[in-house]
Structures are given as structure tokens and as C-alpha cells.
Short mmCIF file of N, CA and C and ligand atoms in Angstrom, two decimals:
data_model
loop_
_atom_site.label_atom_id
_atom_site.label_comp_id
_atom_site.label_asym_id
_atom_site.label_seq_id
_atom_site.Cartn_x
_atom_site.Cartn_y
_atom_site.Cartn_z
N MET A 1 1.59 12.13 43.49
CA MET A 1 1.21 12.42 42.11
C MET A 1 0.18 11.38 41.65
N ASN A 2 -0.91 11.84 41.04
CA ASN A 2 -1.90 10.86 40.61
C ASN A 2 -1.50 10.23 39.28
N ASP A 3 -2.23 9.17 38.88
CA ASP A 3 -1.87 8.40 37.69
C ASP A 3 -1.98 9.22 36.40
N CYS A 4 -3.00 10.09 36.33
CA CYS A 4 -3.17 10.90 35.12
C CYS A 4 -1.97 11.77 34.87
N ARG A 5 -1.47 12.41 35.91
CA ARG A 5 -0.30 13.29 35.74
C ARG A 5 0.93 12.50 35.32
N ARG A 6 1.10 11.32 35.95
CA ARG A 6 2.26 10.48 35.64
C ARG A 6 2.21 10.03 34.17
N ILE A 7 1.06 9.60 33.71
CA ILE A 7 0.91 9.15 32.33
C ILE A 7 1.13 10.32 31.37
N SER A 8 0.57 11.47 31.72
CA SER A 8 0.71 12.63 30.86
C SER A 8 2.18 13.00 30.67
N ARG A 9 2.94 13.00 31.75
CA ARG A 9 4.36 13.34 31.65
C ARG A 9 5.10 12.30 30.80
N ARG A 10 4.74 11.03 30.99
CA ARG A 10 5.38 9.97 30.21
C ARG A 10 5.09 10.15 28.71
N VAL A 11 3.86 10.49 28.39
CA VAL A 11 3.48 10.70 26.99
C VAL A 11 4.27 11.85 26.39
N VAL A 12 4.39 12.94 27.15
CA VAL A 12 5.12 14.11 26.66
C VAL A 12 6.60 13.77 26.45
N LEU A 13 7.21 13.11 27.42
CA LEU A 13 8.64 12.77 27.30
C LEU A 13 8.88 11.79 26.15
N THR A 14 8.00 10.82 25.99
CA THR A 14 8.16 9.86 24.90
C THR A 14 8.01 10.54 23.54
N SER A 15 7.05 11.43 23.43
CA SER A 15 6.85 12.15 22.17
C SER A 15 8.07 13.00 21.84
N ALA A 16 8.63 13.65 22.85
CA ALA A 16 9.81 14.49 22.62
C ALA A 16 10.98 13.64 22.16
N ALA A 17 11.17 12.48 22.79
CA ALA A 17 12.28 11.60 22.41
C ALA A 17 12.11 11.08 20.99
N LEU A 18 10.90 10.71 20.62
CA LEU A 18 10.65 10.22 19.27
C LEU A 18 10.89 11.31 18.23
N SER A 19 10.46 12.53 18.55
CA SER A 19 10.66 13.64 17.62
C SER A 19 12.14 13.90 17.41
N LEU A 20 12.90 13.89 18.50
CA LEU A 20 14.34 14.12 18.41
C LEU A 20 15.00 13.02 17.59
N GLY A 21 14.59 11.77 17.80
CA GLY A 21 15.15 10.65 17.06
C GLY A 21 14.85 10.77 15.58
N ALA A 22 13.64 11.15 15.23
CA ALA A 22 13.27 11.30 13.81
C ALA A 22 14.07 12.42 13.16
N ALA A 23 14.25 13.52 13.87
CA ALA A 23 15.02 14.64 13.32
C ALA A 23 16.47 14.24 13.10
N THR A 24 17.04 13.52 14.05
CA THR A 24 18.43 13.07 13.92
C THR A 24 18.58 12.12 12.75
N ALA A 25 17.65 11.18 12.61
CA ALA A 25 17.71 10.22 11.50
C ALA A 25 17.59 10.95 10.17
N ALA A 26 16.71 11.93 10.08
CA ALA A 26 16.55 12.68 8.84
C ALA A 26 17.83 13.42 8.49
N ALA A 27 18.50 13.99 9.48
CA ALA A 27 19.73 14.72 9.23
C ALA A 27 20.83 13.79 8.74
N VAL A 28 20.91 12.60 9.32
CA VAL A 28 21.95 11.64 8.92
C VAL A 28 21.70 11.17 7.49
N VAL A 29 20.45 10.85 7.16
CA VAL A 29 20.13 10.42 5.80
C VAL A 29 20.41 11.53 4.81
N SER A 30 20.03 12.73 5.15
CA SER A 30 20.25 13.87 4.27
C SER A 30 21.75 14.06 4.01
N ARG A 31 22.56 13.95 5.06
CA ARG A 31 24.01 14.12 4.91
C ARG A 31 24.59 13.00 4.04
N ALA A 32 24.11 11.78 4.24
CA ALA A 32 24.62 10.65 3.46
C ALA A 32 24.28 10.82 1.99
N VAL A 33 23.08 11.26 1.69
CA VAL A 33 22.68 11.48 0.30
C VAL A 33 23.53 12.59 -0.30
N ALA A 34 23.78 13.64 0.47
CA ALA A 34 24.56 14.77 -0.02
C ALA A 34 26.00 14.36 -0.32
N GLN A 35 26.52 13.36 0.39
CA GLN A 35 27.91 12.97 0.20
C GLN A 35 28.11 12.01 -0.95
N GLN A 36 27.05 11.52 -1.54
CA GLN A 36 27.19 10.57 -2.63
C GLN A 36 27.36 11.33 -3.94
N LYS A 37 28.53 11.22 -4.52
CA LYS A 37 28.82 11.85 -5.80
C LYS A 37 29.25 10.76 -6.76
N ILE A 38 29.05 11.00 -8.03
CA ILE A 38 29.48 10.02 -9.01
C ILE A 38 30.90 10.33 -9.46
N SER A 39 31.54 9.35 -10.04
CA SER A 39 32.92 9.54 -10.49
C SER A 39 32.95 10.44 -11.72
N GLN A 40 34.12 11.01 -11.95
CA GLN A 40 34.30 11.85 -13.14
C GLN A 40 34.09 11.03 -14.41
N ALA A 41 34.54 9.78 -14.38
CA ALA A 41 34.38 8.92 -15.56
C ALA A 41 32.90 8.67 -15.85
N ASP A 42 32.11 8.39 -14.80
CA ASP A 42 30.68 8.13 -15.01
C ASP A 42 29.95 9.37 -15.51
N ALA A 43 30.42 10.55 -15.08
CA ALA A 43 29.78 11.80 -15.52
C ALA A 43 30.29 12.24 -16.88
N LYS A 44 31.28 11.49 -17.41
CA LYS A 44 31.93 11.86 -18.68
C LYS A 44 32.54 13.26 -18.55
N TYR A 45 33.14 13.50 -17.37
CA TYR A 45 33.76 14.80 -17.13
C TYR A 45 35.00 14.97 -17.99
N GLN A 46 35.20 16.18 -18.46
CA GLN A 46 36.42 16.54 -19.18
C GLN A 46 36.87 17.90 -18.66
N ALA A 47 38.18 18.14 -18.69
CA ALA A 47 38.73 19.37 -18.12
C ALA A 47 38.57 20.57 -19.04
N ALA A 48 38.02 20.34 -20.21
CA ALA A 48 37.83 21.43 -21.18
C ALA A 48 36.33 21.67 -21.39
N PRO A 49 35.95 22.87 -21.79
CA PRO A 49 34.53 23.15 -22.04
C PRO A 49 34.00 22.37 -23.24
N LYS A 50 32.68 22.28 -23.34
CA LYS A 50 32.05 21.71 -24.52
C LYS A 50 31.26 22.84 -25.17
N ALA A 51 31.77 23.30 -26.30
CA ALA A 51 31.21 24.50 -26.95
C ALA A 51 31.18 25.63 -25.93
N ASP A 52 30.03 26.22 -25.67
CA ASP A 52 29.97 27.32 -24.72
C ASP A 52 29.55 26.86 -23.33
N GLN A 53 29.51 25.53 -23.11
CA GLN A 53 29.11 25.00 -21.79
C GLN A 53 30.35 24.75 -20.95
N ARG A 54 30.38 25.39 -19.77
CA ARG A 54 31.52 25.27 -18.85
C ARG A 54 30.99 25.09 -17.43
N CYS A 55 31.78 24.45 -16.58
CA CYS A 55 31.35 24.23 -15.20
C CYS A 55 30.99 25.53 -14.49
N ASP A 56 31.73 26.60 -14.73
CA ASP A 56 31.40 27.84 -14.01
C ASP A 56 30.09 28.48 -14.50
N GLY A 57 29.51 27.91 -15.55
CA GLY A 57 28.19 28.35 -15.99
C GLY A 57 27.12 27.32 -15.64
N CYS A 58 27.46 26.35 -14.79
CA CYS A 58 26.56 25.26 -14.42
C CYS A 58 26.00 25.49 -13.02
N LEU A 59 24.76 25.14 -12.87
CA LEU A 59 24.07 25.29 -11.59
C LEU A 59 24.72 24.45 -10.48
N ASN A 60 25.39 23.37 -10.86
CA ASN A 60 25.95 22.43 -9.88
C ASN A 60 27.38 22.75 -9.45
N PHE A 61 27.96 23.75 -10.06
CA PHE A 61 29.35 24.11 -9.74
C PHE A 61 29.44 24.75 -8.36
N GLN A 62 30.48 24.35 -7.61
CA GLN A 62 30.72 24.90 -6.27
C GLN A 62 32.13 25.49 -6.26
N PRO A 63 32.24 26.80 -6.48
CA PRO A 63 33.55 27.43 -6.54
C PRO A 63 34.37 27.15 -5.27
N PRO A 64 35.66 27.05 -5.35
CA PRO A 64 36.43 27.32 -6.55
C PRO A 64 36.62 26.11 -7.47
N ASN A 65 36.46 24.87 -6.97
CA ASN A 65 36.78 23.73 -7.83
C ASN A 65 36.05 22.45 -7.42
N ALA A 66 34.76 22.56 -7.16
CA ALA A 66 33.99 21.37 -6.78
C ALA A 66 32.63 21.39 -7.47
N CYS A 67 31.98 20.25 -7.37
CA CYS A 67 30.67 20.07 -7.99
C CYS A 67 29.76 19.35 -7.00
N LYS A 68 28.49 19.66 -7.04
CA LYS A 68 27.53 19.01 -6.14
C LYS A 68 27.42 17.52 -6.42
N PHE A 69 27.63 17.11 -7.67
CA PHE A 69 27.33 15.73 -8.05
C PHE A 69 28.52 14.92 -8.54
N VAL A 70 29.63 15.56 -8.83
CA VAL A 70 30.78 14.85 -9.39
C VAL A 70 31.95 14.94 -8.41
N GLN A 71 32.64 13.83 -8.23
CA GLN A 71 33.75 13.74 -7.28
C GLN A 71 34.99 14.49 -7.78
N GLY A 72 35.83 14.86 -6.83
CA GLY A 72 37.16 15.36 -7.14
C GLY A 72 37.21 16.82 -7.53
N ASP A 73 38.43 17.20 -7.96
CA ASP A 73 38.65 18.58 -8.41
C ASP A 73 37.92 18.83 -9.73
N ILE A 74 37.22 19.92 -9.78
CA ILE A 74 36.46 20.28 -10.98
C ILE A 74 36.96 21.63 -11.46
N SER A 75 37.40 21.67 -12.69
CA SER A 75 37.88 22.92 -13.26
C SER A 75 36.71 23.84 -13.62
N PRO A 76 36.83 25.13 -13.36
CA PRO A 76 35.77 26.06 -13.77
C PRO A 76 35.52 26.02 -15.27
N SER A 77 36.54 25.61 -16.02
CA SER A 77 36.37 25.55 -17.47
C SER A 77 36.10 24.13 -17.97
N GLY A 78 35.77 23.22 -17.03
CA GLY A 78 35.47 21.84 -17.40
C GLY A 78 34.03 21.66 -17.85
N TRP A 79 33.66 20.42 -18.04
CA TRP A 79 32.30 20.11 -18.49
C TRP A 79 32.01 18.64 -18.21
N CYS A 80 30.72 18.31 -18.02
CA CYS A 80 30.30 16.90 -17.98
C CYS A 80 28.87 16.80 -18.48
N GLN A 81 28.40 15.55 -18.62
CA GLN A 81 27.07 15.36 -19.20
C GLN A 81 25.94 15.78 -18.27
N LEU A 82 26.27 16.13 -17.01
CA LEU A 82 25.23 16.61 -16.09
C LEU A 82 25.09 18.12 -16.14
N PHE A 83 25.74 18.74 -17.09
CA PHE A 83 25.71 20.20 -17.18
C PHE A 83 24.26 20.71 -17.13
N THR A 84 24.06 21.68 -16.25
CA THR A 84 22.75 22.33 -16.10
C THR A 84 22.98 23.83 -16.09
N PRO A 85 22.59 24.51 -17.12
CA PRO A 85 22.90 25.95 -17.19
C PRO A 85 22.25 26.73 -16.05
N LYS A 86 22.99 27.75 -15.59
CA LYS A 86 22.39 28.67 -14.61
C LYS A 86 21.32 29.45 -15.33
N SER A 87 20.18 29.56 -14.74
CA SER A 87 19.00 30.22 -15.32
C SER A 87 19.15 30.90 -16.63
S1 LIG B 101 29.21 20.54 -15.81
FE1 LIG B 101 29.17 18.64 -14.61
S2 LIG B 101 31.09 18.65 -13.41
FE2 LIG B 101 30.74 20.72 -14.15
S3 LIG B 101 29.66 21.70 -12.45
FE3 LIG B 101 28.10 20.95 -13.90
S4 LIG B 101 27.53 18.94 -13.13
FE4 LIG B 101 29.45 19.50 -12.13
#
């Protein structure tokens, strides 16, 4: 095998390894960010609605009883200061 072929294969393999490493790192960071939720106290969460605003009408609600941004059990009829109405 001549030197050009050997170098070319090395470049291809190194590039593939770097790409895989970057993709893996991005996935880990993304998962870590997704797992960070704030406490119910910090969100000023309450188990009752605020006027006509309720968790089940919020963009961040994850049925049956979770929220994208707030920790713990979330009641569909609850509310917090991060309320974001569905369209
Ligand atoms: S009102 Fe607050 S706790 Fe309820 S779903 Fe929306 S962001 Fe989550």
C-alpha cells in the first residue's frame, strides 16, 4: 500500500471517530439539559388553578402529571408562574 492510500484511510477513520464523538457529546449535553427542572417552590407552583390558567392548558404540561420544567407530580388543575398557554 502506498503512503497516499494509508494517509487517506487514516484521515477518513479519524474524521469518522471525531464525528461520532461530537454526536455523542451533543446527545449527553442535550439529555442533561432536559433533565434539569426547577423545584415547585421556585416555580411558585400551586395545586389549584389561577383564574382560568391551569397546567392542562399549558404548553409545558406532560400528561398525565408532569411538566417539562417543574419537578415532581404536577396536577392537571395546578398552576405556576411559568404558565405558557397552548396557542
Ligand atoms: S403551569 Fe407551570 S407547572 Fe403547570 S405545566 Fe405549565 S409550566 Fe408546568
